[in-house]
Amino acid sequence: MLLISFLDRIGSGLWSSVSVLYFTYVSGLSIAQVGTLAAVSGAIGIAGAPLAGRLADRFPLTRIMIAIQLLRALASFALLTTDHYLPLLALSAVGALGDRASNLLTRLYATRVAGPDRARYQAFNRTAANAGWALGGLAAAAALTLGTTTAYRWLLTGDGISFVTVALLTLTCAEPRSSTHLAATAGDPLRTRRPANPWRDRTYLAYVATETVLFLDDTVFKVGLPLWIAHRHGVPHGLAPLLLVLNNALVVGLQVPLARYGTTAAAARRLLIPLSAAFALGGVALALSATGGTVQAVCLLSASAAAFTLAEMLHATVSWELSVALAPDTAQGAYLGVHGLAQAAQRSIGPLAVTAAIATGPLGWTLFGTVIALTCAIQHRLVRDRIQQAPLSVPLVTLSEH
C-alpha cells in the first residue's frame, strides 16, 4: 500500500501542478472559466469522502478502491478528448470526486489493516505520498520547460496511467476484515443491521467542525505564504517555493518519528497542547516578518514555515487517531467519510481566511494563529469524554508488499 500511495501521488503531482496551465494554454479556457471550473469541481468533490465511506461499510474495500482508481483514470484520459468547457467541467468534477474518495479509502484501509498501529502506518503512508508528490512535481516542472501542447498532454496521460497502475497493484493487496463483519461473526447482528449514523452524532460533527479550522495549515503553504511574500517589499519571490521545499523535506524526515507520540487516543489528545503552541508561533512569526529588513524577514518567514509544518505533522498524527477513536467500530467508513469533509471544506474557506489575514496586516496573522490555537483547546475539551482508551479490536492482516 505504501508503493500504491507513492505512485498515486506521482500522478497527482504531474497533473495538479499544471492543470490550470493545461486548461488555459491547451484547452483555451478564459481565466473566469478556469476559476469556475476549479470551484465547481472542488465543490462536487466534497461529496467523495462521505460517499466512499458509506460504500466501504457495505462492500469489500479493495474492490471499491479499484473502482475509484479506474474512475479517476477514465476522467483523466477523457480530458484529452475534448476542449469544450462543459465536458471539461463534468470530467474535472468526476476526477475531484474520485480524488477525495481515494484519500478516504486509503486511510480506511490503513485503519483496518494496521489496527492499533495505525498512527505509525499512516505516518509511513504520508511520507511515501509526499515523496511521490514531490517527484511528480519535479517531473512536471522539467516537462514544462518544453512548453508544448504535447508536453501538457503527456503529463495528463501520465496521471491517468498512474491510476491504472494503482488499480492493478491494489488487486494484490489483502482485503482487510471490516469491523462490521467482525461484529456479525461475533454474534452481534443488531449492531450490523443498525450502524451508527455520524450525521446524528453531535459530538462527532462538532469535532469535524474544529478539524476544518485545524486543516488551515494547508492553505498557509498553498496561498498564504506565497501571497504574503509577493506583497512584502524586499523579500525575494523565490523564497516561496523554497519554503514549500522546506515543508516537504520536514514532513518526509519527521512525520514517522512524531507518530510515536500519538498512538492512543489519550496521547493524541495531549498533542493538542503543543499543536496549539505551534499554530500560535507560526502566526506570530509571520506577523513579525513585516517589521524588519530583508534578512530578518527571510529568517522569520522560514521560522513560520517550520512552525506551521510542525503543526501540520502534529495535527496529522492527532487527526488520524481521534477521527477513528471517536467513531463506533461498526461505522468507521461512514464516520471517516464525514471527517473527510473537514479537509474538503477548508479548501473553500481557507483562501478566504488567509487573504483576510493578509489584508489586515501583521495583526491579521497574529489573530489567525491565535484562533487556530484556541480551536485546539476547544477540541481538547470536546473529545475528553469520548476518547476510547482501548485500541480498535481489528485484527492485523498480513500486508502485501504493495
mmCIF file of N, CA and C in Angstrom, residues 56-57 61 107-119 121 174-186 191 321 324-325 327-333 336 388 390-399:
data_model
loop_
_atom_site.group_PDB
_atom_site.id
_atom_site.type_symbol
_atom_site.label_atom_id
_atom_site.label_comp_id
_atom_site.label_asym_id
_atom_site.label_seq_id
_atom_site.Cartn_x
_atom_site.Cartn_y
_atom_site.Cartn_z
ATOM 1 N N ALA A 56 -17.831 1.805 1.719
ATOM 2 C CA ALA A 56 -16.823 0.956 2.351
ATOM 3 C C ALA A 56 -17.378 0.167 3.524
ATOM 4 N N ASP A 57 -18.479 0.618 4.121
ATOM 5 C CA ASP A 57 -19.119 -0.124 5.204
ATOM 6 C C ASP A 57 -20.030 -1.230 4.684
ATOM 7 N N LEU A 61 -13.563 -3.476 0.599
ATOM 8 C CA LEU A 61 -12.846 -2.210 0.474
ATOM 9 C C LEU A 61 -11.962 -2.171 -0.767
ATOM 10 N N ARG A 107 -6.969 5.775 3.641
ATOM 11 C CA ARG A 107 -6.880 5.941 5.092
ATOM 12 C C ARG A 107 -7.650 4.854 5.829
ATOM 13 N N LEU A 108 -8.824 4.518 5.322
ATOM 14 C CA LEU A 108 -9.630 3.478 5.956
ATOM 15 C C LEU A 108 -8.949 2.128 5.849
ATOM 16 N N TYR A 109 -8.299 1.859 4.718
ATOM 17 C CA TYR A 109 -7.556 0.605 4.557
ATOM 18 C C TYR A 109 -6.477 0.495 5.635
ATOM 19 N N ALA A 110 -5.742 1.588 5.838
ATOM 20 C CA ALA A 110 -4.693 1.582 6.861
ATOM 21 C C ALA A 110 -5.276 1.343 8.244
ATOM 22 N N THR A 111 -6.434 1.944 8.511
ATOM 23 C CA THR A 111 -7.078 1.775 9.812
ATOM 24 C C THR A 111 -7.453 0.317 10.059
ATOM 25 N N ARG A 112 -8.004 -0.341 9.041
ATOM 26 C CA ARG A 112 -8.452 -1.724 9.217
ATOM 27 C C ARG A 112 -7.289 -2.711 9.241
ATOM 28 N N VAL A 113 -6.261 -2.439 8.468
ATOM 29 C CA VAL A 113 -5.142 -3.372 8.386
ATOM 30 C C VAL A 113 -4.196 -3.223 9.569
ATOM 31 N N ALA A 114 -3.859 -1.984 9.905
ATOM 32 C CA ALA A 114 -2.830 -1.752 10.915
ATOM 33 C C ALA A 114 -3.366 -1.831 12.336
ATOM 34 N N GLY A 115 -4.691 -1.683 12.519
ATOM 35 C CA GLY A 115 -5.251 -1.771 13.858
ATOM 36 C C GLY A 115 -4.649 -0.750 14.800
ATOM 37 N N PRO A 116 -4.196 -1.153 15.985
ATOM 38 C CA PRO A 116 -3.655 -0.203 16.958
ATOM 39 C C PRO A 116 -2.364 0.472 16.514
ATOM 40 N N ASP A 117 -1.730 -0.036 15.477
ATOM 41 C CA ASP A 117 -0.503 0.587 14.972
ATOM 42 C C ASP A 117 -0.797 1.532 13.805
ATOM 43 N N ARG A 118 -2.062 1.984 13.711
ATOM 44 C CA ARG A 118 -2.484 2.784 12.567
ATOM 45 C C ARG A 118 -1.762 4.121 12.467
ATOM 46 N N ALA A 119 -1.414 4.742 13.599
ATOM 47 C CA ALA A 119 -0.748 6.044 13.543
ATOM 48 C C ALA A 119 0.604 5.939 12.851
ATOM 49 N N TYR A 121 1.553 3.520 10.785
ATOM 50 C CA TYR A 121 1.327 3.132 9.391
ATOM 51 C C TYR A 121 0.951 4.358 8.563
ATOM 52 N N ALA A 174 -4.224 -7.597 0.277
ATOM 53 C CA ALA A 174 -5.176 -8.395 1.052
ATOM 54 C C ALA A 174 -6.389 -7.557 1.419
ATOM 55 N N GLU A 175 -7.547 -8.187 1.402
ATOM 56 C CA GLU A 175 -8.777 -7.499 1.799
ATOM 57 C C GLU A 175 -8.880 -7.506 3.322
ATOM 58 N N PRO A 176 -8.863 -6.326 3.966
ATOM 59 C CA PRO A 176 -8.974 -6.295 5.429
ATOM 60 C C PRO A 176 -10.384 -6.639 5.871
ATOM 61 N N ARG A 177 -10.497 -7.246 7.017
ATOM 62 C CA ARG A 177 -11.816 -7.600 7.556
ATOM 63 C C ARG A 177 -12.376 -6.374 8.251
ATOM 64 N N SER A 178 -13.551 -5.949 7.823
ATOM 65 C CA SER A 178 -14.164 -4.763 8.417
ATOM 66 C C SER A 178 -14.701 -5.091 9.796
ATOM 67 N N SER A 179 -14.841 -4.032 10.606
ATOM 68 C CA SER A 179 -15.363 -4.235 11.957
ATOM 69 C C SER A 179 -16.830 -4.652 11.922
ATOM 70 N N THR A 180 -17.556 -4.286 10.863
ATOM 71 C CA THR A 180 -18.942 -4.724 10.742
ATOM 72 C C THR A 180 -19.012 -6.238 10.583
ATOM 73 N N HIS A 181 -18.089 -6.778 9.778
ATOM 74 C CA HIS A 181 -18.034 -8.227 9.586
ATOM 75 C C HIS A 181 -17.659 -8.920 10.892
ATOM 76 N N LEU A 182 -16.758 -8.313 11.637
ATOM 77 C CA LEU A 182 -16.358 -8.902 12.911
ATOM 78 C C LEU A 182 -17.515 -8.937 13.892
ATOM 79 N N ALA A 183 -18.332 -7.874 13.870
ATOM 80 C CA ALA A 183 -19.484 -7.843 14.768
ATOM 81 C C ALA A 183 -20.459 -8.970 14.431
ATOM 82 N N ALA A 184 -20.654 -9.223 13.141
ATOM 83 C CA ALA A 184 -21.578 -10.280 12.731
ATOM 84 C C ALA A 184 -21.058 -11.647 13.126
ATOM 85 N N THR A 185 -19.763 -11.888 12.914
ATOM 86 C CA THR A 185 -19.204 -13.187 13.241
ATOM 87 C C THR A 185 -19.121 -13.388 14.742
ATOM 88 N N ALA A 186 -19.169 -12.310 15.494
ATOM 89 C CA ALA A 186 -19.149 -12.425 16.948
ATOM 90 C C ALA A 186 -20.542 -12.588 17.526
ATOM 91 N N ARG A 191 -25.984 -4.842 15.867
ATOM 92 C CA ARG A 191 -25.037 -3.774 15.560
ATOM 93 C C ARG A 191 -24.754 -3.733 14.067
ATOM 94 N N GLU A 321 -5.654 9.522 14.662
ATOM 95 C CA GLU A 321 -6.058 8.731 15.811
ATOM 96 C C GLU A 321 -7.459 9.089 16.300
ATOM 97 N N VAL A 324 -10.685 8.116 14.238
ATOM 98 C CA VAL A 324 -11.056 6.710 14.343
ATOM 99 C C VAL A 324 -11.537 6.379 15.754
ATOM 100 N N ALA A 325 -10.847 6.904 16.756
ATOM 101 C CA ALA A 325 -11.191 6.588 18.144
ATOM 102 C C ALA A 325 -12.577 7.097 18.522
ATOM 103 N N ALA A 327 -15.090 7.174 16.504
ATOM 104 C CA ALA A 327 -16.088 6.523 15.648
ATOM 105 C C ALA A 327 -16.437 5.136 16.176
ATOM 106 N N PRO A 328 -17.711 4.731 16.132
ATOM 107 C CA PRO A 328 -18.089 3.366 16.506
ATOM 108 C C PRO A 328 -17.444 2.355 15.560
ATOM 109 N N ASP A 329 -17.123 1.202 16.089
ATOM 110 C CA ASP A 329 -16.454 0.179 15.290
ATOM 111 C C ASP A 329 -17.257 -0.230 14.059
ATOM 112 N N THR A 330 -18.591 -0.228 14.159
ATOM 113 C CA THR A 330 -19.419 -0.729 13.073
ATOM 114 C C THR A 330 -19.716 0.303 11.991
ATOM 115 N N ALA A 331 -19.206 1.521 12.146
ATOM 116 C CA ALA A 331 -19.499 2.562 11.154
ATOM 117 C C ALA A 331 -18.258 3.404 10.874
ATOM 118 N N GLN A 332 -17.109 2.775 10.874
ATOM 119 C CA GLN A 332 -15.872 3.532 10.655
ATOM 120 C C GLN A 332 -15.862 4.238 9.311
ATOM 121 N N GLY A 333 -16.306 3.557 8.259
ATOM 122 C CA GLY A 333 -16.297 4.158 6.939
ATOM 123 C C GLY A 333 -17.159 5.399 6.878
ATOM 124 N N LEU A 336 -15.520 8.224 9.051
ATOM 125 C CA LEU A 336 -14.340 8.798 8.427
ATOM 126 C C LEU A 336 -14.706 9.577 7.162
ATOM 127 N N GLN A 388 -11.620 6.802 23.226
ATOM 128 C CA GLN A 388 -11.607 5.380 23.580
ATOM 129 C C GLN A 388 -10.190 5.004 24.003
ATOM 130 N N ALA A 390 -9.038 2.073 24.818
ATOM 131 C CA ALA A 390 -8.559 0.799 24.271
ATOM 132 C C ALA A 390 -8.365 0.922 22.774
ATOM 133 N N PRO A 391 -7.350 0.201 22.192
ATOM 134 C CA PRO A 391 -7.171 0.209 20.748
ATOM 135 C C PRO A 391 -8.313 -0.489 20.036
ATOM 136 N N LEU A 392 -8.472 -0.215 18.769
ATOM 137 C CA LEU A 392 -9.506 -0.855 17.976
ATOM 138 C C LEU A 392 -9.366 -2.377 17.995
ATOM 139 N N SER A 393 -10.492 -3.030 18.084
ATOM 140 C CA SER A 393 -10.475 -4.504 18.073
ATOM 141 C C SER A 393 -10.520 -5.016 16.654
ATOM 142 N N VAL A 394 -9.541 -4.629 15.857
ATOM 143 C CA VAL A 394 -9.442 -5.087 14.474
ATOM 144 C C VAL A 394 -8.186 -5.888 14.327
ATOM 145 N N PRO A 395 -8.264 -7.160 13.982
ATOM 146 C CA PRO A 395 -7.074 -7.974 13.886
ATOM 147 C C PRO A 395 -6.180 -7.531 12.757
ATOM 148 N N LEU A 396 -4.898 -7.711 12.944
ATOM 149 C CA LEU A 396 -3.926 -7.355 11.917
ATOM 150 C C LEU A 396 -3.993 -8.346 10.771
ATOM 151 N N VAL A 397 -3.805 -7.836 9.563
ATOM 152 C CA VAL A 397 -3.781 -8.662 8.360
ATOM 153 C C VAL A 397 -2.409 -8.573 7.768
ATOM 154 N N THR A 398 -1.925 -9.671 7.223
ATOM 155 C CA THR A 398 -0.607 -9.644 6.605
ATOM 156 C C THR A 398 -0.610 -8.667 5.451
ATOM 157 N N LEU A 399 0.314 -7.695 5.483
ATOM 158 C CA LEU A 399 0.366 -6.647 4.477
ATOM 159 C C LEU A 399 1.049 -7.141 3.211
#
